[in-house]
DNA sequence: TATGAATGAGTCTTCATTCAT
DNA sequence: GATGAATGAAGACTCATTCAT
C-alpha cells in the first residue's frame, strides 16, 4: 500500500530532496523579489510551513544557503569562461566576448546583484560574493601575472556592478578596449 | 479615531530643520545597520514618531531622501578627486593615490555599499548609484577620451565594490598599475 | 493693493462660503467613498486643513452637516414628486413613473444609501433619514388617508432600499402594480 | 523581524471552534457598535490578537464572515415566517402578525440594519442583504404570483428599514392593511 | 520525524485633534 | 481670526519562531 517512489519524485521521505527544494525556492525568491519569508519559501517549494524551520534553524540560515547556491552557480559559469579564456591564452577579445554574453543574461546579472546586495548588508555573507574572484585570480594566473589578474577581476566586478545598475551592460567595444589595455604588457616603467 | 492629547509641549517650529534631522538620522541608520524603521528614525532624530510620516509620506520616501543625501555626499567627494586629477592632467598615479585614500575611509565605503545595495534592490534608486559615474565620465573627458573614461569609471566601481566586500581596499600598487594600463595610449590596433 | 473680490469668488474672507464649501466637499466624499477625513475634505474643498476644525468642532459635526445637506436635497426632490402626484390626484401610475425615474438616477440612490447607512449606525442621524418620510406622509394626506400614506411611504422606502442593493431598480410594471394595490380603496373588510 | 516568545501556554487545539468564536464575536460587535477592529474581536472572543489574522486574512474577510452568519440567521428566521404564511395559504393577517412580532425584536432589527448598512457601503456584501429576498420570493410563489411576491418583499424591506430608523415598528393595523392591499386580487385591469 | 496551529512583538501608516504663531 | 505643524493613540497586518501533537 505504501507508494514506491521513483528517485525523481520529491516524496515526503526524502530529506535531502526537501532541503534542496527549499534552497532552490529561496534562491528563486531572492532573485525575484529580494524578500524572503518562511511562508513564501514553503509555498514556492510546495512543502509544509513547518519544514522550513525544521530543516533550517533560522531564516538567515536558509537565506545563506540560498545565496551560497547562487554563488556556486555564478562560480561555475565564470569558471567556464575562465577556462575558455585560458584556452585562448588570455586573449582579451575572447574574454570580452564571453563576458558581454554573460552580462547580457538578465538572470545572471540578477544573481550577481542579489549576491552583492546581501553581502553588502551582512558581513557574514561577504565571502560568497568574493568566491568567484578568488577562483578567477587563481585560474588567470595561467595566462597573466597576479597583479594583472587582480585588476582584471576588479574590472569584471565593476562591469558586473554596472550591469546591475544600468539598463544595458557596457558595450562590447568599450569592454574589449578595457580588457586589452589591462592585459597589454607594460613596455617599460618609470 | 480618538485623540486624547495630553497637553504636552510642542517641539520647535522649524520644519526644515526637522526634515533635515530626519534625513540625517535615516542616512546614519542606513550606514550603520541597513535597516530602517520609522521608530528607529524617530528615536535617532529625537522627534515623535508621528513626525516621520508627517514629513515623508512613506518610509520609502524617507529612505530615498536619505540615500539621495548619501549620493550627494559621495558625488561631492568624488568631484573633488576628479578635479584634482584634472589638475594633474589625468596622471594615473595621482588618481590611484586619491582613490586609495578615499577607499581607506570606512564611512565612505559604507556609504557606497549602501547605495549599491539599495539600488540593486529598488530600480527607482538606481539613478542615485549611477550619479557619480555620469559626473565622473563628464569630468574625465577633459583629460581622456570617452571610452577610456567609461572604462576608468567602471574600474573605479569595481575597486569600490571590492572595498565593500573585502577587508581592505586594493593595494596602491595594483591600483596604480590598473589605472596606468587603462590610461596608456593604444599604440596601434588590429 | 488688496484684492476686491467679486461676490462669486470664494475668498478667505467669506466664512459662510467656506462653511458651505466644506459641507459640499464632505457630502461629495460621503457619496463617493463613504469615508471622511479632515484632510480629504480640506483638499476637496480647497481650503486649509485648519479650517475644517475651525468651522466644525469635530468630524462628526461635519459629517452630520453633510448628511443634513443630502437629506435636504433628497427631501426637495421627493417634494417635487409628491407635488406632481398631488396634482395628478394621487394617480399611482404617475407616482410609479416618477419614482422609477428617481431611482434610475444613480446619484440619488447613492445619496439615499448614504443616508440610510449612516443613520443605521448612528441613532443621532436617524431623524435625517426619516425627514422625507414625514414630509411625504403629510403631503400625501391631500389625496389619501394617513394609513395608506404610511404604507406608501414604507413601500417607497423598500423600493429605494432595493435600488441601493440591487443592480437595477424595481421595474416599472411591478412598481405600478404595487402602488396601485396600496392605493386602491378597500371594498369591504372582515 | 524578531520573536522572543515567552513560553506561554498555547491555547486549545480546536481550529474550528476558534474560527466560530471569532465569527461570533465579530457578529456581536457589528450588532453592538458597528465598528470592528482586530483588537476588539480578539478581546471579545478571548483569543490572542494574532489569531484574528491567522484565521482571516483580512478584517474585511472577518467582517464578511460575520455578516454572512447574520444573514443566515435572518434567513432562517424569515424562512420560518414564510413557512407559516404558506401554511396559512398566504393570509396577509398572519404575515402581518408574524412580521410585527419579528420587527419587535430589537436584536433582529439590529441585525437587519447592520446587514443593510454594510451592504450599502460595500458592493461585495450586497448579495448577503438580498439573500432573504430571493428566498422569500421563491417561497411566496407557492401562494401568490411573482409580481406580488416581489412587491411584498419590497414592502417588507421597507417595513424593516423603517423599524431600524424609527423607535417603533409600524403598527400592526397599518401593516395588516398594507399587506392585505398588496395581496388582494386585482379585479380588472386596463 | 514532521507539521500546522499559535502568538506577540513589531511594522507601516492614518488621523482627529490641538495649538503656537 | 486662521492655519499648518505637531503628535500620540490606534489601526491593520506580517512573520519568525515555538511547540503540541
PDB file of C-alpha atoms in Angstrom, chain B residues 67-174:
ATOM      1  CA  UNK B  67      20.137  57.782   0.004  1.00  0.00           C
ATOM      2  CA  UNK B  68      19.973  60.857  -2.138  1.00  0.00           C
ATOM      3  CA  UNK B  69      21.815  62.688   0.550  1.00  0.00           C
ATOM      4  CA  UNK B  70      24.453  59.985   0.684  1.00  0.00           C
ATOM      5  CA  UNK B  71      24.738  60.035  -3.081  1.00  0.00           C
ATOM      6  CA  UNK B  72      25.245  63.768  -2.991  1.00  0.00           C
ATOM      7  CA  UNK B  73      27.991  63.466  -0.455  1.00  0.00           C
ATOM      8  CA  UNK B  74      29.712  60.764  -2.435  1.00  0.00           C
ATOM      9  CA  UNK B  75      29.338  62.840  -5.513  1.00  0.00           C
ATOM     10  CA  UNK B  76      30.956  65.824  -3.880  1.00  0.00           C
ATOM     11  CA  UNK B  77      33.824  63.757  -2.626  1.00  0.00           C
ATOM     12  CA  UNK B  78      34.467  62.229  -5.993  1.00  0.00           C
ATOM     13  CA  UNK B  79      34.122  65.554  -7.727  1.00  0.00           C
ATOM     14  CA  UNK B  80      36.973  66.846  -5.624  1.00  0.00           C
ATOM     15  CA  UNK B  81      39.057  63.868  -6.652  1.00  0.00           C
ATOM     16  CA  UNK B  82      38.173  64.282 -10.296  1.00  0.00           C
ATOM     17  CA  UNK B  83      39.072  67.917 -10.031  1.00  0.00           C
ATOM     18  CA  UNK B  84      42.475  67.154  -8.619  1.00  0.00           C
ATOM     19  CA  UNK B  85      43.091  64.540 -11.260  1.00  0.00           C
ATOM     20  CA  UNK B  86      42.174  67.032 -13.920  1.00  0.00           C
ATOM     21  CA  UNK B  87      44.692  69.439 -12.472  1.00  0.00           C
ATOM     22  CA  UNK B  88      47.284  66.685 -12.693  1.00  0.00           C
ATOM     23  CA  UNK B  89      46.270  66.257 -16.308  1.00  0.00           C
ATOM     24  CA  UNK B  90      44.967  62.764 -15.742  1.00  0.00           C
ATOM     25  CA  UNK B  91      48.043  61.354 -14.122  1.00  0.00           C
ATOM     26  CA  UNK B  92      47.006  57.822 -13.125  1.00  0.00           C
ATOM     27  CA  UNK B  93      49.315  57.850 -10.126  1.00  0.00           C
ATOM     28  CA  UNK B  94      47.542  60.835  -8.744  1.00  0.00           C
ATOM     29  CA  UNK B  95      44.177  59.211  -9.319  1.00  0.00           C
ATOM     30  CA  UNK B  96      45.358  55.992  -7.744  1.00  0.00           C
ATOM     31  CA  UNK B  97      46.579  57.793  -4.675  1.00  0.00           C
ATOM     32  CA  UNK B  98      43.418  59.756  -4.172  1.00  0.00           C
ATOM     33  CA  UNK B  99      41.228  56.757  -4.817  1.00  0.00           C
ATOM     34  CA  UNK B 100      43.188  54.661  -2.390  1.00  0.00           C
ATOM     35  CA  UNK B 101      42.811  57.288   0.273  1.00  0.00           C
ATOM     36  CA  UNK B 102      39.110  57.554  -0.468  1.00  0.00           C
ATOM     37  CA  UNK B 103      38.611  53.834  -0.175  1.00  0.00           C
ATOM     38  CA  UNK B 104      40.544  53.679   3.056  1.00  0.00           C
ATOM     39  CA  UNK B 105      37.808  55.692   4.654  1.00  0.00           C
ATOM     40  CA  UNK B 106      35.416  53.156   6.090  1.00  0.00           C
ATOM     41  CA  UNK B 107      32.498  55.528   6.181  1.00  0.00           C
ATOM     42  CA  UNK B 108      32.848  56.388   2.540  1.00  0.00           C
ATOM     43  CA  UNK B 109      32.948  52.764   1.621  1.00  0.00           C
ATOM     44  CA  UNK B 110      29.925  52.029   3.693  1.00  0.00           C
ATOM     45  CA  UNK B 111      28.055  54.803   2.015  1.00  0.00           C
ATOM     46  CA  UNK B 112      28.943  53.379  -1.360  1.00  0.00           C
ATOM     47  CA  UNK B 113      27.898  49.932  -0.261  1.00  0.00           C
ATOM     48  CA  UNK B 114      24.574  51.203   0.994  1.00  0.00           C
ATOM     49  CA  UNK B 115      23.943  52.961  -2.247  1.00  0.00           C
ATOM     50  CA  UNK B 116      24.803  49.950  -4.373  1.00  0.00           C
ATOM     51  CA  UNK B 117      22.816  47.646  -2.186  1.00  0.00           C
ATOM     52  CA  UNK B 118      19.679  49.698  -2.145  1.00  0.00           C
ATOM     53  CA  UNK B 119      19.930  50.472  -5.813  1.00  0.00           C
ATOM     54  CA  UNK B 120      20.263  46.795  -6.610  1.00  0.00           C
ATOM     55  CA  UNK B 121      17.041  46.080  -4.787  1.00  0.00           C
ATOM     56  CA  UNK B 122      14.995  49.018  -5.951  1.00  0.00           C
ATOM     57  CA  UNK B 123      15.239  50.114  -9.565  1.00  0.00           C
ATOM     58  CA  UNK B 124      13.838  53.513  -8.632  1.00  0.00           C
ATOM     59  CA  UNK B 125      17.041  54.179  -6.764  1.00  0.00           C
ATOM     60  CA  UNK B 126      19.463  53.099  -9.418  1.00  0.00           C
ATOM     61  CA  UNK B 127      19.989  56.559 -10.794  1.00  0.00           C
ATOM     62  CA  UNK B 128      21.445  57.556  -7.447  1.00  0.00           C
ATOM     63  CA  UNK B 129      24.106  54.902  -7.672  1.00  0.00           C
ATOM     64  CA  UNK B 130      24.944  55.992 -11.188  1.00  0.00           C
ATOM     65  CA  UNK B 131      25.061  59.674 -10.461  1.00  0.00           C
ATOM     66  CA  UNK B 132      28.720  59.852  -9.624  1.00  0.00           C
ATOM     67  CA  UNK B 133      29.550  57.760 -12.670  1.00  0.00           C
ATOM     68  CA  UNK B 134      27.943  60.138 -15.096  1.00  0.00           C
ATOM     69  CA  UNK B 135      29.570  63.091 -13.425  1.00  0.00           C
ATOM     70  CA  UNK B 136      32.911  61.380 -13.484  1.00  0.00           C
ATOM     71  CA  UNK B 137      32.759  60.478 -17.153  1.00  0.00           C
ATOM     72  CA  UNK B 138      31.945  64.047 -17.961  1.00  0.00           C
ATOM     73  CA  UNK B 139      34.751  65.492 -15.905  1.00  0.00           C
ATOM     74  CA  UNK B 140      37.222  62.934 -17.191  1.00  0.00           C
ATOM     75  CA  UNK B 141      36.568  63.977 -20.747  1.00  0.00           C
ATOM     76  CA  UNK B 142      38.881  66.881 -20.007  1.00  0.00           C
ATOM     77  CA  UNK B 143      41.860  64.606 -19.951  1.00  0.00           C
ATOM     78  CA  UNK B 144      40.929  61.438 -21.789  1.00  0.00           C
ATOM     79  CA  UNK B 145      38.650  60.007 -24.452  1.00  0.00           C
ATOM     80  CA  UNK B 146      35.102  58.870 -23.615  1.00  0.00           C
ATOM     81  CA  UNK B 147      35.743  55.181 -23.952  1.00  0.00           C
ATOM     82  CA  UNK B 148      38.662  55.338 -21.582  1.00  0.00           C
ATOM     83  CA  UNK B 149      36.632  57.489 -19.245  1.00  0.00           C
ATOM     84  CA  UNK B 150      33.949  54.828 -19.127  1.00  0.00           C
ATOM     85  CA  UNK B 151      36.498  52.146 -18.504  1.00  0.00           C
ATOM     86  CA  UNK B 152      38.110  54.084 -15.709  1.00  0.00           C
ATOM     87  CA  UNK B 153      34.694  54.679 -14.221  1.00  0.00           C
ATOM     88  CA  UNK B 154      33.840  51.016 -14.405  1.00  0.00           C
ATOM     89  CA  UNK B 155      37.170  50.111 -12.898  1.00  0.00           C
ATOM     90  CA  UNK B 156      36.589  52.540 -10.048  1.00  0.00           C
ATOM     91  CA  UNK B 157      33.196  50.948  -9.471  1.00  0.00           C
ATOM     92  CA  UNK B 158      34.909  47.615  -9.315  1.00  0.00           C
ATOM     93  CA  UNK B 159      37.509  48.813  -6.873  1.00  0.00           C
ATOM     94  CA  UNK B 160      34.840  50.369  -4.721  1.00  0.00           C
ATOM     95  CA  UNK B 161      32.720  47.262  -4.750  1.00  0.00           C
ATOM     96  CA  UNK B 162      35.772  45.286  -3.846  1.00  0.00           C
ATOM     97  CA  UNK B 163      36.430  47.533  -0.924  1.00  0.00           C
ATOM     98  CA  UNK B 164      32.911  46.961   0.356  1.00  0.00           C
ATOM     99  CA  UNK B 165      33.393  43.215   0.207  1.00  0.00           C
ATOM    100  CA  UNK B 166      36.980  42.700   1.229  1.00  0.00           C
ATOM    101  CA  UNK B 167      38.546  43.719   4.470  1.00  0.00           C
ATOM    102  CA  UNK B 168      40.911  46.086   2.802  1.00  0.00           C
ATOM    103  CA  UNK B 169      40.822  48.040  -0.413  1.00  0.00           C
ATOM    104  CA  UNK B 170      43.006  47.017  -3.286  1.00  0.00           C
ATOM    105  CA  UNK B 171      46.607  47.940  -2.566  1.00  0.00           C
ATOM    106  CA  UNK B 172      48.038  51.082  -4.060  1.00  0.00           C
ATOM    107  CA  UNK B 173      50.450  49.323  -6.371  1.00  0.00           C
ATOM    108  CA  UNK B 174      47.825  47.232  -8.045  1.00  0.00           C
TER     109      UNK B 174
END
